[in-house]
Structures are given as C-alpha cells and as structure tokens.
mmCIF file of C-alpha atoms in Angstrom:
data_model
loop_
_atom_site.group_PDB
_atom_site.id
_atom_site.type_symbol
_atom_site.label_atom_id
_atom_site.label_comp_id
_atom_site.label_asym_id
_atom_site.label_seq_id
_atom_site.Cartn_x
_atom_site.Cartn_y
_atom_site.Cartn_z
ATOM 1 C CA UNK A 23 0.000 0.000 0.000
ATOM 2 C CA UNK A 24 1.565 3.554 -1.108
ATOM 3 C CA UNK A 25 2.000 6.630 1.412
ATOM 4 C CA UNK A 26 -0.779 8.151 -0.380
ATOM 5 C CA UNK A 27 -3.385 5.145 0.380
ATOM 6 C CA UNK A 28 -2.060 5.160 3.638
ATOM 7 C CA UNK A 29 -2.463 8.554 4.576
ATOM 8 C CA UNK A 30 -6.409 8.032 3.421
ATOM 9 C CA UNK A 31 -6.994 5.035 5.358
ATOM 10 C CA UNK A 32 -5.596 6.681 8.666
ATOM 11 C CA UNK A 33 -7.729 10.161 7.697
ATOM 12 C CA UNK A 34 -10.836 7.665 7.268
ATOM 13 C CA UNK A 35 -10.296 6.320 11.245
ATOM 14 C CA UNK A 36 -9.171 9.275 12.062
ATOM 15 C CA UNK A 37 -10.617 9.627 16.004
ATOM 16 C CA UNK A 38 -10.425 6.169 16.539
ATOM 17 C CA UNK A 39 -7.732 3.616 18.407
ATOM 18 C CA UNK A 40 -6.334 2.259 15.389
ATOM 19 C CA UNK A 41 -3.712 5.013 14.092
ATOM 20 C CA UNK A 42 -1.706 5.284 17.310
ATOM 21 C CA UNK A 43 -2.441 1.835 18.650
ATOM 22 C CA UNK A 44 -0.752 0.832 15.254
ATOM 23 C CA UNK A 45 1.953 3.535 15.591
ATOM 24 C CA UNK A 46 2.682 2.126 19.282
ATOM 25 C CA UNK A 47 2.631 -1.396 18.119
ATOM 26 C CA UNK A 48 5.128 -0.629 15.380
ATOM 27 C CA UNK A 49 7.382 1.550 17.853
ATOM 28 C CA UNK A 50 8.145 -1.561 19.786
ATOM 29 C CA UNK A 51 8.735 -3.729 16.302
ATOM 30 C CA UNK A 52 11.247 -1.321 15.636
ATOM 31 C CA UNK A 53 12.723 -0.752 18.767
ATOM 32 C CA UNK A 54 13.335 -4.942 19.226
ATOM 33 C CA UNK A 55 14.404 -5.748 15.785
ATOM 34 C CA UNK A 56 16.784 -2.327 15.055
ATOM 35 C CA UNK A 57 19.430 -2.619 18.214
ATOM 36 C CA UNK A 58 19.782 -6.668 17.217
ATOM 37 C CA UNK A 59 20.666 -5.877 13.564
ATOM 38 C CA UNK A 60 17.582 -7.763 12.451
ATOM 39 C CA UNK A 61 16.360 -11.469 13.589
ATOM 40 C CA UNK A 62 12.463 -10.679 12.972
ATOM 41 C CA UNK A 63 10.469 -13.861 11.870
ATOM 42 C CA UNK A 64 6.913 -13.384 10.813
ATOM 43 C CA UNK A 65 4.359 -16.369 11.472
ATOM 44 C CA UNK A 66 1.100 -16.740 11.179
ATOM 45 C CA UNK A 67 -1.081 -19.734 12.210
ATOM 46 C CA UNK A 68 -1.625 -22.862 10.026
ATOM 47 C CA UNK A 69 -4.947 -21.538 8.545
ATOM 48 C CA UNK A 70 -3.612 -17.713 8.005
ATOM 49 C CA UNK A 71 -0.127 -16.936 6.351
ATOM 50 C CA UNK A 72 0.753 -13.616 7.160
ATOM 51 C CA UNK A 73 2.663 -13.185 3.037
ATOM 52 C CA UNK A 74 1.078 -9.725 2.871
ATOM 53 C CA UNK A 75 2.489 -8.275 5.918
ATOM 54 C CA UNK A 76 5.903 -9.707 4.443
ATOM 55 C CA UNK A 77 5.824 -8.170 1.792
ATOM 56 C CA UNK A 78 4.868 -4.880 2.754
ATOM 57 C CA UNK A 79 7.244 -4.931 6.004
ATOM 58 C CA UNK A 80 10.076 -5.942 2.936
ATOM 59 C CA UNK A 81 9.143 -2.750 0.781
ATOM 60 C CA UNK A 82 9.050 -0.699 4.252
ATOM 61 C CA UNK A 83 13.052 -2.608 5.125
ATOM 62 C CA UNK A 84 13.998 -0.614 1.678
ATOM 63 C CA UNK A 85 12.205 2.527 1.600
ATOM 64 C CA UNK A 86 13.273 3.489 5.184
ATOM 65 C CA UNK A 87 16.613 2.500 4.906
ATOM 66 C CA UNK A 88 15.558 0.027 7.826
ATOM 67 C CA UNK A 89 16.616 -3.367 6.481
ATOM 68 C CA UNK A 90 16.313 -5.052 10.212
ATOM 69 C CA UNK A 91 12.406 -4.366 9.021
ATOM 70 C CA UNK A 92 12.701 -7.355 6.678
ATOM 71 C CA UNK A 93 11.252 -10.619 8.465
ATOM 72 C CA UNK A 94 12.053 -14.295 7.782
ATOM 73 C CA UNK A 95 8.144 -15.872 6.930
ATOM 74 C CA UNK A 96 7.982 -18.984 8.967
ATOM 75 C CA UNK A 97 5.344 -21.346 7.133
ATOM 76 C CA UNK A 98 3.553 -24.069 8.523
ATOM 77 C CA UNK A 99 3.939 -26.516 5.064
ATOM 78 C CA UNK A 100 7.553 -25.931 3.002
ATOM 79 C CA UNK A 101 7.499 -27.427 -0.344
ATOM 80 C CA UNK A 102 11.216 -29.125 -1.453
ATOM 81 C CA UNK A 103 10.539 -26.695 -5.011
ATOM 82 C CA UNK A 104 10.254 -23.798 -2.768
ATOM 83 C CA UNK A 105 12.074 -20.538 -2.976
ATOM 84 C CA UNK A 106 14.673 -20.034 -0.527
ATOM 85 C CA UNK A 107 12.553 -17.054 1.295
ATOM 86 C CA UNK A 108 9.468 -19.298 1.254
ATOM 87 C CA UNK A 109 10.884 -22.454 2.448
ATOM 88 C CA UNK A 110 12.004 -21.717 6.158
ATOM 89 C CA UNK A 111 9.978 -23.996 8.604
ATOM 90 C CA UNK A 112 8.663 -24.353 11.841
ATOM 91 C CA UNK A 113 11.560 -25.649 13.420
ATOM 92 C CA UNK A 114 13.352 -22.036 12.467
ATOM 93 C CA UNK A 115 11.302 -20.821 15.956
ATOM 94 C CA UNK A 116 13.397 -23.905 17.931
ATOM 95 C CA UNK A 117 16.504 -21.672 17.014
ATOM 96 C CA UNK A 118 15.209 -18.450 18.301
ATOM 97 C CA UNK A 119 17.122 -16.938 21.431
ATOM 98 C CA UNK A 120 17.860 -13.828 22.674
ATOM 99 C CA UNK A 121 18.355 -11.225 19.805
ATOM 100 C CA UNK A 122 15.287 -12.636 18.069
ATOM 101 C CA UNK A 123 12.139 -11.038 17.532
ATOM 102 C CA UNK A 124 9.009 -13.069 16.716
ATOM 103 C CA UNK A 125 5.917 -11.465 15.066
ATOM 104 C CA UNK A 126 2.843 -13.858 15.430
ATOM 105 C CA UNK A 127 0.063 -12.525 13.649
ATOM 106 C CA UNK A 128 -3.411 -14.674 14.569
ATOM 107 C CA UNK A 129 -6.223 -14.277 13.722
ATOM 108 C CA UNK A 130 -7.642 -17.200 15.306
ATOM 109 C CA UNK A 131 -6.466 -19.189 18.157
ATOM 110 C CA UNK A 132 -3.051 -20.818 17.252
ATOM 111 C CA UNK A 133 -2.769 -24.705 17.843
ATOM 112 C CA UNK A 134 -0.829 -25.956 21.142
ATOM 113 C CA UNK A 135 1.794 -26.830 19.599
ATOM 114 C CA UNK A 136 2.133 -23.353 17.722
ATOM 115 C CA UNK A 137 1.800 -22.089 20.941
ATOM 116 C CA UNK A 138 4.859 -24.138 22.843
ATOM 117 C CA UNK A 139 7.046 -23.551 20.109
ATOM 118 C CA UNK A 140 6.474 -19.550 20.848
ATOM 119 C CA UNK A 141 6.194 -20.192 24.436
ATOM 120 C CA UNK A 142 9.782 -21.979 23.978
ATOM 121 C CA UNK A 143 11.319 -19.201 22.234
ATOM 122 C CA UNK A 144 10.093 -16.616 24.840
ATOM 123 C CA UNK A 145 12.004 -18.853 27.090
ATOM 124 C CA UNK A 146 15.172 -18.699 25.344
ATOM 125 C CA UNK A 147 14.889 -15.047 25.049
ATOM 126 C CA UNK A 148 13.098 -14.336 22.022
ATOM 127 C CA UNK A 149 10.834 -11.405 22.281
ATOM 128 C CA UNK A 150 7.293 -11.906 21.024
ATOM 129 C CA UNK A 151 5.090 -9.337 19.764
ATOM 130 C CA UNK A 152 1.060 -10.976 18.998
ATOM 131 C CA UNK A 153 -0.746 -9.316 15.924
ATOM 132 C CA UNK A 154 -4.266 -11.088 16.845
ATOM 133 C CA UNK A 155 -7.894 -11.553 17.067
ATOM 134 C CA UNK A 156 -7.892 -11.928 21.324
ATOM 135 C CA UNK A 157 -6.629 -15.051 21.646
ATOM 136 C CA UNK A 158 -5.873 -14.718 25.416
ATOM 137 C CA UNK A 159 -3.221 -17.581 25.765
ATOM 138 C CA UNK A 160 -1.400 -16.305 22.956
ATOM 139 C CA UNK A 161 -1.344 -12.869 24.223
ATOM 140 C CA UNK A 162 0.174 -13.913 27.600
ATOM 141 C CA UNK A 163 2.945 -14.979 26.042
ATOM 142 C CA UNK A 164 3.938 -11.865 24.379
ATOM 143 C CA UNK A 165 5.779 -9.100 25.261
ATOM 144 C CA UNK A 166 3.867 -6.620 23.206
ATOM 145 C CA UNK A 167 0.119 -7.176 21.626
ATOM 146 C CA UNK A 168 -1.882 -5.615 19.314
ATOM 147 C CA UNK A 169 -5.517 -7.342 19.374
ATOM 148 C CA UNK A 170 -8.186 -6.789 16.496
ATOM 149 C CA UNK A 171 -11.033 -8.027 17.808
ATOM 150 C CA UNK A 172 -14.207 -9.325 15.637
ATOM 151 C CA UNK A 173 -16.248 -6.083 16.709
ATOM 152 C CA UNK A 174 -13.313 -3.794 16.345
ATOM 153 C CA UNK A 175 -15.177 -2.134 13.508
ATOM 154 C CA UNK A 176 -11.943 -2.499 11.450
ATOM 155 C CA UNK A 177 -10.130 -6.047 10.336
ATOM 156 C CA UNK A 178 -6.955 -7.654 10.794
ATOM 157 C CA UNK A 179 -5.603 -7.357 7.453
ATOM 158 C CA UNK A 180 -6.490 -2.908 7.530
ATOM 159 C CA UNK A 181 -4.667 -3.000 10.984
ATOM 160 C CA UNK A 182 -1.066 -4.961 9.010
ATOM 161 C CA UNK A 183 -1.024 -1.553 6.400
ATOM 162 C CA UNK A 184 -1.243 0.845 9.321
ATOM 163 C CA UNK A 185 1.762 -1.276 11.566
ATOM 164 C CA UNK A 186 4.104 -2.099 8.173
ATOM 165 C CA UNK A 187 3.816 1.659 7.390
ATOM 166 C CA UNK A 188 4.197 2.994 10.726
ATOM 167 C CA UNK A 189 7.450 0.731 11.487
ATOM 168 C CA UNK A 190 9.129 2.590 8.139
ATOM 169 C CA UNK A 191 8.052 6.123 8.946
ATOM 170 C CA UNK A 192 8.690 6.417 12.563
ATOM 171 C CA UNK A 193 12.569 5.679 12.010
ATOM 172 C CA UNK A 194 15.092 8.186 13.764
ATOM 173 C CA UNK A 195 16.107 11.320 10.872
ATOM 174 C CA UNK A 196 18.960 10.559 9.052
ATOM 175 C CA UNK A 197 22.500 12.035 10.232
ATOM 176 C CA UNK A 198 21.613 15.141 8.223
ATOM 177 C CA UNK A 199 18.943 16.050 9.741
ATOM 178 C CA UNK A 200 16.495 16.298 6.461
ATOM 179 C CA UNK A 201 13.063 14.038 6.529
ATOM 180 C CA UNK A 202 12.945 11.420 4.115
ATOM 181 C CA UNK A 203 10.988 11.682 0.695
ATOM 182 C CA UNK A 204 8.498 9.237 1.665
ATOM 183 C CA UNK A 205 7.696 10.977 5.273
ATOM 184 C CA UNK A 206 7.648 14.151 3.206
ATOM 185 C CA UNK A 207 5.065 12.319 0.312
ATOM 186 C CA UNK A 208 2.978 11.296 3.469
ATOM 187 C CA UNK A 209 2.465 14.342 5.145
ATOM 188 C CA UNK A 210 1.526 16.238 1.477
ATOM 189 C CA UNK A 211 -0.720 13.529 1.332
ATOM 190 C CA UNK A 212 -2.519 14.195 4.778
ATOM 191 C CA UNK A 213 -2.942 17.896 3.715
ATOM 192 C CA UNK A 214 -4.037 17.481 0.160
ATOM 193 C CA UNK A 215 -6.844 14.728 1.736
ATOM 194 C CA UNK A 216 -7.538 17.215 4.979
ATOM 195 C CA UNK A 217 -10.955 18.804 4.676
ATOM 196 C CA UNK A 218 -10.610 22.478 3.975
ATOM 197 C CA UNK A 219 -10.226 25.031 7.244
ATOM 198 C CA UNK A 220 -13.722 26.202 8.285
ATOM 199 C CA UNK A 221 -14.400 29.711 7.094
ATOM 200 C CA UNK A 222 -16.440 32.163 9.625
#
C-alpha cells in the first residue's frame, strides 16, 4: 500500500484507536528488531499466512533505509521446489534466542503446539510481539500485543497496512537532519486529503 493510500486510510479512522495503537505497536517492532541488527520472523497460524504483511514490512526494510524491518516468513507446510525465502519452517522458531524477535500474527487461536514452540522461544529469550484476534493464551505470552477483535469495527488485514507503514516512517532522521521523501510524500498527502479550514 503507497504513502498516499495510507495517509487516506488513517484520515478515514481518524478519532479512533487504530492510528496510534498501530503507531505504538510498530514503535516496539522497531525498537526490538533495530538494536539486534535484524532477527524478525513473521508467522502466522496454520490456517492464516501472514505473506502480505511480508511483503509490505520488505518494501518498508527498503524505503526506510531500515533493512532489520525485513522478516524471515515462517510457514507451517515448506514445499522441497520452494524458494529459498518461502521455504524456512517451523523448526526455524526452535533456534530463536535472545536477539530474536518473533511477530505472530493470529487471527484465530493458534494450535498448542504453535503455541509451545512460541512459548519456547520466549524462554530462550526471544521477544514476542502478537498481531491477533484476542486469543488470550497467545497474548500472555507476548511481550507486546496488538488485538483486532471481531467487533473492532476495522479487520486484521487494515490494521497490518497501518503497523508495516508505521514501522518505516517512525525511524530516527537521518545524520543530516532532512526528513525522508516518503515521510515528506505522506504528510503532502494528509494535507491534500484534509478537509478544507472552516471559514467564519
């Protein structure tokens, strides 16, 4: 999703949760996966691949200049003819420790043994930040949740544009000082989409 579609979904729930519970959500993606260089694996639950999110967290890794934004997918089923960047398992989570960062993203309740293998990485000293629908075991286990619940009044995969974009844009100014293009795009973007100034 461009800066420009972004900037009109956040002006259309503008007043609501969603733009700064997404902003905070994204703060603390950033803030685990930037001082560790990287180590951010993105997993979803059998049923729900989170690709999209991938993807758009990939294109956020290069437009911010943010590359530890770029997750590993973790997939439930690997195919032997799979890609290298689609073909890392399940048993990648059984190698996280400390220095890792593991994004579940759930829409439904993840299956036990889902849940051990993040409770197991937690353990080793994995953080774990829970993109999810209010599963309440799952969110125990992680450090850092962001739940979209069924009457949230938006959905799951709405609440994935407004983190990816937020963890690219919120990114400390470069050593010069000057704001990136794409912050710069954004904010035109929120004025030329602002209703105009009442007139008395």
């Amino acid at each position: 999703m461009d800066a420009v579609r972004v900037a009109l979904l956040r002006e259309v729930l503008a007043g609501t949760e969603w733009p700064g519970a997404a902003r905070r959500f994204a703060g603390a993606l950033r803030s685990s996966v930037v001082p560790h260089r990287g180590g951010l694996l993105l997993v979803g639950t059998e049923a729900y691949e989170p690709w999209h999110l991938a993807a758009h967290l990939v294109d956020e890794a290069a437009w911010s200049g943010l590359p530890e934004l770029a997750p590993t997918l973790v997939r439930h089923r690997v195919r032997p003819d799979d890609p290298a960047h689609l073909a890392v398992g399940l048993g990648r989570l059984e190698a996280a420790r400390r220095g890792a960062t593991l994004l579940m993203v759930a829409p439904e309740r993840p299956d036990a043994g889902l849940l051990q293998r993040v409770h197991d990485a937690r353990r080793a000293g994995a953080t774990v930040l829970s993109l999810d629908g209010g599963d309440t075991e799952l969110r125990g286990l992680a450090h850092e949740t962001l739940t979209v619940a069924e009457e949230a009044g938006v959905d799951l995969d709405t609440v994935q544009h407004l983190v990816s974009a937020a963890a690219g844009e919120n990114s400390l100014p470069s050593p010069r000082g000057s704001r990136r293009f794409r912050d710069r795009l954004s904010d035109l973007a929120d004025r030329l989409t602002a209703p105009p100034p009442a007139r008395w």
